[in-house]
Amino acid sequence: MVVPDSQDNMFYPPLDLQQKAHVQDFETYLELYKKSIENPDAFWKEVAAEFFWKKPATGPTLRYNFDLTKGSVFVKCLEGAKTNVCHNVLDRHVNEGNLGEKVAYYWEGNSPDQHAEITYSHLLSRVCGCANVLKKLGVKKGDRVSIYLPMVPELVYSMLACARVGAVHSVVFAGFSSESLCERITDAQSSVLITADGVYRGEKLINLKQIVDEALARCRERGCSSVTKCLVVKHPALRTKTGASCHKLQTPWDRSRDLWWDEAMRDSPDQCEPEWMDSEDPLFILYTSGSTGKPKGVVHTVAGYLLYTYLTFKYVFDHHPGDVFWCTADIGWITGHSYITYGPLANGATSVLFEGVPTYPHVGRFWEIIQKYKVSKFYTAPTAIRLLMKYGREPLQKFDLSSLRVLGSVGEPINPEAWLWYHSVVGQSRCPVVDTFWQTETGGHVLTPLPAATPLKPGSATFPFFGVEPSVLNEHGEELQGEAEGYLVFRRPWPGIMRTLHKNQEGFENTYFRKFPGFYVTGDGCRRDKDGYYWITGRIDDMLNVSGHLLSTSEVEGALTQHPGVAEAAVVGRPHQVKGECLHCFVSLKGNTEFTLGLVQELKTLVREKIGPIATPDFIQNAPALPKTRSGKILRRVLRQIARNDRDLGDLSTLADPKVVELLFNQRNEA
Ligand code: WT7
């Protein structure tokens, strides 16, 4: 890598940002990067020195095998060390850093009249209270705790309480269906589940406890009765100031299993000695869609994840003490784990914790919150940007956005049009846009600009973060040099990379390391341009990215074929103005079933119920037959073209029956 030549299409870091930045120019980035690659041990040991270690490491920062042909794949970071993540992100700041009175979170509810300030010392005392409740419920080191909560402070308390007692949290996004929740509880064999009675999302009231009870009933039917206790938060929006309930939800209750959070916390002591964990003990499991249709339980461990989320947060958002950081993701996704919970707290930062949606009660909600808390670093997804772009500049002009310094993007490739709007309208051409490429599996950013150092090209995630060594491979696994396009892989681990899939080391090795021995395979395609910039071209497996969320086509197909009238289903992605991609489903019906609007509705509902609202198909079309090869393989490439109404079909010679294509183009209009 070299300092890129000055070009018209590039955006350079603003001088005032550079003056105080951790990494002030591209040369400094290159130097630090070189050090991180040539001497990773020295590089990461300096980072580790920022933290508290009950026992220091005896091993190197990273010991690993990435090459399946040489044996099992493993990554170990700072072996022999003992520490506790919760202690490092809370006690360390309160006791040694004098940050007790500093605000850790500004909580902003769904409705603007719901808000709260949570200082570091308050956070610590609530976390300890919760940790003691968990202990009382019998939770021990290594036990799994499932968390199905909306974006309330109790979500952060619960995660950190788990970290404190050494339990492994498994946060399940509270927009997932009871089926998805059940699947994740069963795989993790959690003993405790933490949830809330309900939540408002925009104007809609959702009965979470009802969904939880359905999930637990399903678990029992399938022989999983691991959950013995369910802790239920009373959502503040469902109560008046005096605590009386002001909603019409029926909260189902099992007295032998369910406890109210506030009652359990009332006499729980607010001090709790942390459990000292081995550096490679698991910190959490987070499920992500797998191309087989079964969600994969990605496992992250204590020391490496702490170091990596700490450092990426510090450098990628160029964090400084007076900052107010806001990541709009839900903690149910990795973005929230790394950049709402762990990364910001490890840095002693102040963040906004937002429960609501971008358009309620008005389409200027994001801009209102930026003004209200003087947000300086703002991190959101391209889908949100494209949604808000539609309303033009007017909603932004009502608010003062002059506090903003750095803007971030995550979740999917950002199209240059959205990038430019984000930069010029939201950032008033003053703020660099850091397009951060990463995955649930990578734990933190792996390809990303540094805001004061990297000249930006709209749509490119630019260069690797410290310690990350990307490579571009062709179909035969050969490394391509210079300008190239192919598979994006990494040739060595960094501290924050996943360690395994929960109870499925074999699946871990097959999914990420089998195809190209010696490399971690991301599943994304990428292009490296003449200046060495990386451009993500999207997934190259059977995964779709809808509004920044990965979905597996086979999981949706599995849901569709559960309908008694459906014989076969094939699902492909199709470009969507706001969501990036949306689902276009081809369904072949059984002989006696008719394709009607009613059926389409039923199928949409079925997918929502099986997976969750994010997976709701936009298009369902009748497919009397599917384009197949003679060996019966569905040609998805052809279906993708049909979904896009693009007749540039290329070679169709492998099709068993080419007439199917014309038939599907004709049926398409009815979708
Ligand atoms: C997939 C990972 C990482 C947190 C959110 C998603 C896509 C993510 C970018 C980006 C282009 C991106 C990739 C990746 N992706 N960020 N900046 N540019 N694509 O986590 O659910 O594990 O999804 O999201 O396809 O593989 P995830």
XYZ file of C-alpha atoms and ligand atoms in Angstrom:
698
model
C 0.000 0.000 0.000
C 1.155 3.514 -0.774
C -0.290 6.963 -0.271
C -2.850 7.243 -3.070
C -2.415 9.903 -5.734
C -4.645 12.882 -5.432
C -7.761 12.410 -7.589
C -10.908 14.382 -8.279
C -13.244 11.712 -7.014
C -11.583 11.495 -3.613
C -12.554 13.095 -0.334
C -9.742 14.173 1.967
C -9.844 14.340 5.775
C -10.664 17.796 7.185
C -7.669 19.567 8.732
C -9.256 20.314 12.091
C -10.095 16.635 12.563
C -6.526 15.659 11.679
C -4.962 17.970 14.235
C -6.342 16.121 17.247
C -6.737 12.673 15.720
C -5.211 9.416 16.965
C -4.009 8.691 13.434
C -3.387 12.020 11.719
C -2.489 11.069 8.175
C -2.181 8.177 5.770
C 1.586 7.766 6.321
C 0.952 7.218 10.029
C -1.719 4.676 9.206
C 0.743 2.845 6.957
C 3.418 2.815 9.655
C 1.078 1.487 12.296
C -0.347 -1.051 9.873
C 3.129 -2.281 9.025
C 3.937 -2.691 12.704
C 0.685 -4.602 13.308
C 1.534 -7.053 10.530
C 5.277 -7.401 11.069
C 5.200 -7.471 14.835
C 1.661 -8.307 15.926
C 2.812 -9.366 19.356
C 4.326 -5.991 20.221
C 1.394 -4.181 18.602
C -1.338 -5.994 20.561
C 0.568 -6.196 23.843
C 0.588 -2.406 23.924
C -3.179 -2.461 23.517
C -3.551 -5.153 26.175
C -1.585 -2.963 28.593
C -4.575 -0.591 28.749
C -6.620 -3.252 30.519
C -6.700 -4.965 33.879
C -5.423 -8.535 34.002
C -5.935 -10.608 37.116
C -3.183 -12.809 35.723
C -0.946 -11.796 32.814
C -0.709 -13.828 29.613
C 1.899 -16.541 29.315
C 1.392 -17.037 25.567
C 1.736 -14.728 22.552
C -1.075 -12.389 21.493
C -2.090 -14.785 18.746
C -1.433 -18.482 18.276
C -3.378 -20.102 15.474
C -3.857 -22.544 12.676
C -5.811 -21.367 9.622
C -4.794 -24.288 7.437
C -7.211 -27.216 7.568
C -4.763 -29.455 5.749
C -2.484 -29.145 8.796
C -5.154 -29.968 11.366
C -8.020 -28.367 13.182
C -8.538 -24.603 12.867
C -8.025 -22.592 16.047
C -7.224 -19.077 17.219
C -5.958 -18.305 20.731
C -5.309 -14.823 22.043
C -3.217 -14.049 25.142
C -3.302 -17.574 26.500
C -2.839 -17.987 30.213
C -4.275 -14.569 31.054
C -7.216 -14.098 33.393
C -9.520 -11.117 33.282
C -13.150 -10.038 33.252
C -14.675 -7.964 30.467
C -17.294 -6.338 32.706
C -14.611 -5.234 35.157
C -12.634 -3.714 32.311
C -15.504 -1.790 30.763
C -17.021 -0.556 34.060
C -15.070 -0.893 37.340
C -11.838 0.181 35.671
C -13.412 3.499 34.631
C -15.319 4.085 37.852
C -12.470 3.143 40.213
C -9.327 4.209 38.403
C -10.554 6.531 35.692
C -12.836 8.687 37.869
C -15.535 8.350 35.254
C -18.274 7.408 37.736
C -20.307 10.523 37.020
C -19.758 10.401 33.270
C -22.799 9.463 31.215
C -22.426 6.019 29.669
C -25.785 6.110 27.881
C -28.412 8.623 26.995
C -31.375 6.327 26.652
C -33.970 7.650 24.214
C -37.174 5.654 24.012
C -39.520 5.047 21.133
C -41.457 8.123 22.109
C -39.550 11.412 22.663
C -40.974 11.827 26.167
C -39.200 8.650 27.272
C -35.550 9.197 28.104
C -32.970 8.641 30.840
C -29.304 9.276 31.621
C -27.202 6.399 32.856
C -23.833 7.210 34.390
C -20.967 4.744 34.623
C -21.458 4.259 38.366
C -25.202 3.746 37.958
C -24.517 1.264 35.190
C -22.059 -0.611 37.403
C -24.509 -0.852 40.274
C -27.358 -2.080 38.051
C -25.078 -4.620 36.392
C -23.949 -5.940 39.788
C -27.576 -6.093 40.935
C -28.465 -8.138 37.897
C -25.359 -10.313 38.266
C -26.489 -11.181 41.796
C -29.985 -11.994 40.534
C -28.500 -14.343 37.934
C -26.398 -16.047 40.578
C -29.475 -16.455 42.773
C -31.241 -18.089 39.850
C -28.419 -20.612 39.742
C -26.500 -19.217 36.759
C -22.862 -20.272 36.827
C -19.755 -19.720 34.754
C -20.238 -21.165 31.270
C -24.070 -21.334 31.476
C -25.968 -19.732 28.623
C -28.495 -16.939 29.168
C -30.792 -15.934 26.308
C -31.770 -12.274 26.145
C -34.833 -11.227 24.142
C -35.192 -7.558 24.956
C -35.936 -4.345 23.099
C -33.397 -1.507 23.245
C -33.861 -0.699 26.934
C -30.982 -0.178 29.392
C -31.772 -3.570 30.959
C -30.451 -5.141 27.758
C -26.990 -3.717 28.442
C -27.280 -4.536 32.169
C -28.104 -8.155 31.327
C -25.230 -8.620 28.878
C -22.681 -7.163 31.267
C -24.137 -9.097 34.208
C -23.543 -12.285 32.208
C -20.000 -11.175 31.443
C -19.478 -10.469 35.137
C -20.547 -13.904 36.361
C -18.922 -15.692 33.416
C -22.190 -16.719 31.797
C -22.406 -16.722 28.003
C -25.087 -14.389 26.678
C -27.074 -15.131 23.566
C -28.942 -11.997 22.577
C -31.816 -12.643 20.189
C -33.089 -9.631 18.241
C -36.537 -8.838 19.691
C -38.000 -8.576 16.181
C -37.472 -12.306 15.637
C -40.433 -14.682 15.704
C -41.150 -17.238 18.432
C -39.905 -19.939 16.067
C -36.532 -18.223 15.611
C -36.267 -17.582 19.348
C -37.053 -21.228 20.104
C -34.420 -22.424 17.639
C -31.772 -20.224 19.255
C -32.709 -21.220 22.819
C -32.637 -24.894 21.878
C -29.240 -24.684 20.223
C -27.741 -22.727 23.131
C -29.545 -24.773 25.833
C -29.992 -21.606 27.875
C -31.077 -21.943 31.480
C -32.414 -18.412 31.908
C -34.288 -16.135 29.522
C -34.519 -12.368 30.020
C -37.301 -10.480 28.271
C -39.830 -7.648 28.674
C -43.614 -7.625 28.875
C -43.937 -5.574 25.709
C -42.637 -2.708 23.637
C -43.868 -0.016 21.286
C -42.188 0.008 17.887
C -43.439 3.200 16.294
C -47.154 3.097 16.989
C -47.353 -0.648 17.220
C -47.528 -2.378 20.604
C -45.829 -5.772 20.649
C -46.534 -8.434 23.241
C -43.037 -9.824 23.772
C -43.938 -12.044 26.704
C -46.584 -13.723 24.599
C -43.985 -14.484 21.916
C -41.615 -15.783 24.590
C -44.266 -18.112 26.004
C -44.981 -19.458 22.534
C -41.265 -19.998 21.987
C -40.840 -21.825 25.282
C -43.887 -24.004 24.574
C -42.372 -24.926 21.210
C -39.046 -25.701 22.883
C -40.814 -28.088 25.284
C -42.676 -29.781 22.435
C -39.309 -30.463 20.850
C -37.858 -31.852 24.030
C -35.895 -28.804 25.155
C -36.819 -27.668 28.653
C -33.513 -26.012 29.502
C -35.077 -22.672 30.474
C -36.069 -22.847 34.139
C -36.372 -19.127 34.879
C -37.675 -16.191 32.904
C -36.912 -12.672 34.090
C -39.365 -10.068 32.779
C -38.648 -6.333 32.544
C -41.653 -4.022 32.907
C -41.277 -1.702 29.988
C -41.446 1.934 31.187
C -43.597 2.940 28.195
C -46.256 0.541 29.410
C -46.496 2.223 32.810
C -47.680 5.590 34.122
C -45.369 7.645 36.341
C -46.832 5.935 39.409
C -46.114 2.520 37.969
C -49.673 1.575 37.087
C -49.976 -0.236 33.821
C -51.451 1.765 30.950
C -51.784 -0.720 28.134
C -54.072 -3.470 27.048
C -51.597 -6.328 26.907
C -52.332 -9.611 28.566
C -49.036 -10.769 30.022
C -49.116 -14.563 30.268
C -47.483 -15.746 33.486
C -46.104 -19.000 34.846
C -45.541 -18.528 38.574
C -43.062 -21.343 38.886
C -40.862 -19.909 36.158
C -41.454 -16.173 35.680
C -40.165 -13.308 37.840
C -40.494 -9.559 37.409
C -37.127 -7.892 36.914
C -37.843 -4.994 39.283
C -38.943 -7.291 42.103
C -35.881 -9.497 41.721
C -33.600 -6.436 41.620
C -35.234 -4.687 44.595
C -33.196 -6.398 47.279
C -30.312 -7.600 45.172
C -26.950 -6.267 46.457
C -25.241 -3.788 44.134
C -21.775 -5.222 44.530
C -20.554 -8.407 42.964
C -17.038 -9.791 42.649
C -16.347 -10.554 38.974
C -15.627 -14.117 37.911
C -12.032 -14.194 36.634
C -12.157 -15.758 33.210
C -9.567 -17.340 30.973
C -8.772 -15.213 27.949
C -10.268 -17.849 25.645
C -13.447 -18.511 27.645
C -16.549 -17.690 25.589
C -18.038 -14.221 26.130
C -21.130 -14.641 23.980
C -22.881 -16.515 21.229
C -24.635 -14.580 18.502
C -26.665 -16.371 15.864
C -26.352 -15.356 12.249
C -28.053 -16.771 9.167
C -26.266 -19.682 7.569
C -26.558 -20.678 3.930
C -27.920 -24.081 4.976
C -30.901 -22.314 6.525
C -29.994 -23.195 10.108
C -28.664 -20.221 12.071
C -25.028 -20.467 13.115
C -24.019 -19.745 16.721
C -20.953 -17.555 16.289
C -18.769 -17.712 19.412
C -16.639 -14.788 20.566
C -14.222 -15.016 23.462
C -13.139 -12.772 26.319
C -9.729 -11.191 25.694
C -9.533 -10.929 21.910
C -13.003 -9.451 21.517
C -12.310 -6.863 24.246
C -9.052 -5.740 22.627
C -10.482 -5.608 19.140
C -13.738 -3.767 19.823
C -11.808 -1.333 22.006
C -9.249 -0.523 19.338
C -11.551 -0.379 16.325
C -13.933 1.939 18.190
C -11.086 4.209 19.241
C -9.503 4.513 15.802
C -12.367 4.139 13.338
C -14.519 6.740 15.088
C -11.438 8.621 16.311
C -12.879 8.652 19.785
C -12.049 11.441 22.229
C -13.358 12.171 25.734
C -15.967 14.840 24.867
C -17.609 12.800 22.109
C -21.206 11.631 22.024
C -21.410 8.503 19.912
C -24.562 7.118 18.380
C -24.868 3.776 16.641
C -28.456 3.287 15.463
C -28.239 -0.519 15.176
C -30.121 -2.855 17.457
C -28.007 -4.683 20.046
C -29.598 -7.869 18.694
C -27.048 -7.667 15.854
C -23.253 -7.749 16.093
C -23.071 -4.020 15.304
C -24.831 -3.297 18.582
C -22.756 -5.796 20.567
C -19.486 -4.301 19.348
C -20.359 -0.615 18.942
C -23.098 0.040 21.481
C -22.123 -2.255 24.324
C -18.491 -3.346 24.366
C -16.417 -0.986 22.161
C -17.771 2.307 23.524
C -17.729 1.160 27.162
C -14.192 -0.200 26.828
C -13.246 3.361 25.801
C -15.240 5.040 28.591
C -17.368 6.708 25.917
C -20.794 8.323 26.078
C -23.347 6.790 23.705
C -26.954 7.214 22.727
C -29.075 4.092 23.232
C -32.098 4.518 20.981
C -35.121 2.290 21.100
C -37.249 3.822 18.376
C -37.467 3.865 14.608
C -36.226 6.531 12.134
C -39.670 7.769 11.120
C -41.655 7.933 14.365
C -43.169 10.266 15.462
C -41.746 12.129 12.447
C -39.182 11.610 9.692
C -36.713 13.978 11.363
C -36.369 11.769 14.438
C -32.664 10.951 13.847
C -31.782 14.603 13.297
C -33.745 15.635 16.363
C -31.753 13.177 18.494
C -28.424 14.330 17.034
C -29.330 17.889 18.008
C -30.687 16.917 21.438
C -27.545 15.058 22.579
C -25.021 16.952 20.430
C -23.968 13.708 18.767
C -20.473 13.984 17.309
C -20.016 10.521 15.791
C -22.960 8.910 14.041
C -23.062 5.330 12.763
C -25.950 3.961 10.711
C -26.845 1.686 7.793
C -27.222 2.470 4.069
C -30.851 1.318 4.206
C -31.655 4.006 6.793
C -29.835 6.632 4.724
C -31.743 5.683 1.577
C -35.026 5.741 3.479
C -34.371 9.206 4.900
C -33.042 10.539 1.594
C -36.531 10.134 0.175
C -37.824 12.931 2.404
C -35.302 15.428 1.069
C -33.388 18.102 2.979
C -36.282 19.731 4.704
C -36.512 17.442 7.754
C -32.799 18.011 8.409
C -32.942 21.768 8.070
C -35.134 22.011 11.159
C -32.299 20.729 13.351
C -28.793 21.766 14.280
C -26.365 19.086 13.125
C -23.213 21.134 13.697
C -21.998 18.775 16.450
C -21.325 16.005 13.902
C -17.667 15.171 13.167
C -17.573 11.626 11.754
C -20.240 9.581 9.967
C -20.178 5.806 9.644
C -21.907 3.258 7.458
C -22.280 -0.483 7.965
C -24.199 -3.544 6.897
C -24.084 -3.620 3.120
C -22.354 -1.873 0.253
C -23.305 1.802 0.239
C -24.169 3.083 -3.212
C -22.292 6.267 -4.188
C -25.549 8.257 -4.405
C -26.429 7.491 -0.770
C -22.789 8.048 0.258
C -22.753 11.514 -1.345
C -26.070 12.488 0.225
C -24.872 11.301 3.643
C -21.662 13.260 3.222
C -23.061 16.507 1.861
C -26.516 16.759 3.455
C -26.100 15.028 6.830
C -22.404 15.802 7.265
C -22.617 19.204 5.574
C -19.495 18.194 3.608
C -17.541 18.521 6.856
C -17.510 14.925 8.085
C -15.649 11.951 6.657
C -17.846 8.917 5.977
C -16.259 5.708 7.235
C -17.684 2.777 5.285
C -16.907 -0.124 7.617
C -16.913 -3.630 6.206
C -17.168 -6.480 8.702
C -19.299 -9.435 9.773
C -20.787 -11.107 12.838
C -17.856 -13.481 12.477
C -15.135 -10.820 12.386
C -16.222 -9.249 15.700
C -15.239 -5.758 14.580
C -14.309 -3.700 11.522
C -11.846 -5.393 9.173
C -11.840 -3.140 6.097
C -12.407 0.484 6.978
C -11.118 3.997 6.535
C -9.690 5.930 9.476
C -11.474 9.285 9.413
C -8.465 11.600 9.693
C -6.084 9.469 7.678
C -7.759 7.817 4.713
C -8.660 9.623 1.472
C -12.160 8.355 0.704
C -13.742 7.024 -2.459
C -17.542 6.824 -2.172
C -18.589 3.174 -2.109
C -15.226 1.732 -1.066
C -14.473 0.305 2.395
C -10.881 1.333 1.558
C -8.128 -0.478 3.518
C -7.578 -3.130 6.198
C -7.648 -2.312 9.890
C -4.550 -3.017 12.001
C -3.614 -6.673 12.139
C -5.896 -7.617 9.245
C -4.385 -9.068 6.082
C -6.871 -9.323 3.215
C -6.308 -11.150 -0.020
C -8.254 -11.604 -3.245
C -8.436 -15.133 -4.645
C -9.654 -16.508 -7.930
C -11.853 -19.606 -8.275
C -8.753 -21.851 -8.051
C -7.622 -20.314 -4.792
C -4.742 -18.412 -6.379
C -3.864 -15.076 -4.796
C -4.333 -12.195 -7.192
C -2.012 -9.210 -7.117
C -2.727 -5.558 -7.842
C -5.961 -4.659 -9.556
C -8.193 -7.702 -9.258
C -11.628 -9.068 -8.528
C -12.469 -12.291 -6.712
C -13.147 -13.855 -3.331
C -12.377 -11.712 -0.309
C -10.404 -13.768 2.215
C -8.100 -13.122 5.180
C -4.812 -14.883 5.574
C -4.350 -14.589 9.327
C -6.509 -13.930 12.372
C -6.881 -10.717 14.368
C -7.897 -10.791 18.046
C -11.633 -10.254 17.423
C -12.303 -13.029 14.928
C -14.832 -15.732 15.922
C -13.396 -18.866 17.497
C -15.910 -21.512 16.498
C -19.603 -22.189 15.970
C -21.384 -23.226 19.148
C -21.149 -27.021 19.441
C -20.212 -27.189 15.769
C -16.462 -26.955 15.148
C -16.927 -29.009 11.997
C -19.448 -26.560 10.557
C -17.057 -23.737 11.453
C -14.212 -25.342 9.533
C -16.380 -26.298 6.566
C -18.036 -22.914 6.219
C -15.012 -20.662 6.531
C -11.840 -22.679 5.940
C -12.575 -25.663 3.675
C -12.765 -23.899 0.312
C -9.341 -22.253 0.386
C -6.962 -23.876 2.893
C -4.995 -21.285 4.833
C -7.604 -18.543 4.464
C -10.719 -17.361 6.274
C -13.373 -17.041 3.545
C -15.784 -14.149 4.076
C -18.428 -15.205 1.534
C -18.170 -11.769 -0.091
C -16.769 -10.864 -3.454
C -14.508 -7.856 -3.794
C -12.508 -5.785 -6.211
C -9.182 -4.113 -5.508
C -8.582 -1.061 -7.651
C -5.316 0.340 -8.977
C -4.816 2.366 -5.776
C -5.304 -0.716 -3.596
C -8.793 0.298 -2.428
C -11.145 -2.583 -1.632
C -14.694 -2.502 -2.994
C -17.136 -5.100 -1.671
C -19.235 -6.447 -4.520
C -21.695 -8.426 -2.363
C -22.282 -12.006 -1.261
C -21.178 -14.824 -3.486
C -23.100 -17.530 -1.634
C -26.837 -18.082 -1.295
C -27.218 -15.226 1.134
C -29.237 -12.066 0.718
C -28.786 -8.746 2.402
C -32.114 -7.092 3.168
C -31.787 -3.734 4.925
C -28.359 -4.711 6.185
C -29.506 -8.058 7.556
C -28.274 -11.305 6.152
C -30.940 -13.826 5.238
C -30.419 -17.240 3.801
C -32.483 -18.060 0.737
C -32.873 -21.650 1.875
C -34.277 -20.570 5.238
C -37.010 -18.588 3.440
C -37.576 -21.469 1.023
C -37.932 -23.788 4.002
C -40.634 -21.543 5.455
C -42.537 -21.329 2.139
C -42.553 -25.078 1.575
C -44.165 -25.593 4.963
C -47.370 -24.344 3.354
C -49.466 -27.370 2.393
C -50.133 -25.937 -1.080
C -46.483 -25.342 -1.993
C -44.517 -28.078 -3.740
C -41.279 -26.225 -4.276
C -39.908 -22.738 -3.719
C -36.873 -20.790 -4.883
C -35.979 -17.407 -3.475
C -33.659 -14.816 -4.966
C -32.704 -11.248 -4.229
C -33.862 -8.339 -6.313
C -32.652 -4.729 -6.052
C -34.787 -2.465 -3.862
C -34.521 1.312 -3.582
C -34.478 1.431 0.203
C -33.712 -2.073 1.452
C -30.834 -2.639 -0.962
C -32.199 -6.062 -1.773
C -35.614 -7.591 -1.261
C -36.996 -11.090 -1.621
C -38.545 -12.371 -4.834
C -40.033 -15.834 -4.322
C -40.949 -18.370 -6.989
C -43.448 -20.938 -5.764
C -44.533 -24.101 -7.537
C -47.919 -25.162 -6.283
C -49.353 -28.597 -5.751
C -51.884 -29.710 -8.352
C -55.009 -28.821 -6.413
C -53.849 -25.406 -5.186
C -54.673 -22.172 -6.950
C -52.434 -19.124 -7.036
C -54.566 -16.374 -5.468
C -54.005 -13.110 -3.609
C -55.154 -14.908 -0.491
C -52.426 -17.509 -0.937
C -49.804 -14.789 -1.430
C -50.916 -13.200 1.848
C -50.805 -16.551 3.628
C -47.276 -17.179 2.381
C -46.072 -13.744 3.437
C -47.553 -14.268 6.895
C -45.976 -17.701 7.106
C -42.492 -16.331 6.423
C -43.015 -13.519 8.927
C -44.077 -16.013 11.547
C -41.294 -18.477 10.864
C -38.451 -15.992 10.637
C -39.580 -12.477 11.480
C -40.853 -9.309 9.807
C -37.442 -8.528 8.247
C -37.830 -11.623 6.067
C -41.258 -10.712 4.667
C -41.130 -11.277 0.891
C -41.884 -8.303 -1.359
C -42.798 -10.480 -4.350
C -44.268 -13.925 -4.617
C -44.839 -15.281 -8.074
C -46.428 -18.394 -9.430
C -43.877 -20.760 -10.966
C -45.549 -23.690 -12.710
C -41.975 -24.923 -13.202
C -38.485 -23.807 -12.178
C -35.467 -23.456 -14.490
C -33.401 -26.552 -13.755
C -30.398 -28.288 -15.170
C -30.750 -31.875 -16.312
C -29.385 -32.981 -12.968
C -32.141 -31.014 -11.223
C -30.134 -28.066 -9.914
C -32.126 -24.832 -9.905
C -30.400 -22.135 -11.948
C -30.648 -19.222 -9.560
C -28.783 -16.967 -11.938
C -31.737 -17.236 -14.335
C -34.260 -16.633 -11.554
C -32.386 -13.514 -10.510
C -32.640 -12.192 -14.077
C -36.356 -12.961 -14.225
C -36.918 -11.248 -10.872
C -35.159 -8.147 -12.249
C -37.033 -8.416 -15.546
C -33.705 -8.513 -17.280
C -33.723 -10.528 -20.505
C -29.991 -10.555 -20.922
C -29.876 -14.201 -19.886
C -26.625 -15.444 -21.312
C -26.094 -19.125 -21.898
C -29.203 -21.246 -21.317
C -27.873 -24.451 -22.807
C -27.668 -26.249 -19.484
C -31.412 -25.873 -18.932
C -33.431 -29.074 -19.146
C -36.434 -27.165 -20.485
C -35.675 -23.653 -21.823
C -39.406 -22.911 -22.317
C -39.734 -22.457 -18.553
C -37.942 -19.124 -18.806
C -40.513 -17.486 -21.086
C -43.318 -18.878 -18.955
C -41.824 -17.302 -15.843
C -41.322 -13.942 -17.532
C -45.013 -13.981 -18.418
C -46.117 -14.967 -14.921
C -43.847 -12.309 -13.438
C -46.303 -9.514 -14.173
C -48.735 -11.050 -11.759
C -46.278 -11.003 -8.869
C -22.278 -9.113 5.723
C -22.158 -9.423 7.196
C -21.081 -6.140 10.262
C -22.297 -5.752 10.880
C -23.561 -5.847 10.118
C -23.789 -7.067 9.297
C -22.258 -7.200 4.389
C -21.390 -5.489 6.045
C -20.567 -3.979 4.732
C -19.970 -2.864 4.069
C -20.377 -3.955 2.023
C -21.050 -5.039 3.935
C -21.289 -8.225 3.815
C -20.953 -9.080 5.020
N -21.566 -5.958 4.789
N -20.799 -4.290 6.014
N -19.498 -1.799 4.738
N -19.901 -2.896 2.719
N -20.958 -5.018 2.588
O -23.307 -8.236 9.910
O -25.158 -9.843 9.467
O -22.805 -10.669 9.856
O -23.447 -9.472 7.734
O -22.836 -7.809 5.537
O -21.948 -8.974 2.853
O -20.510 -10.374 4.705
P -23.706 -9.620 9.291
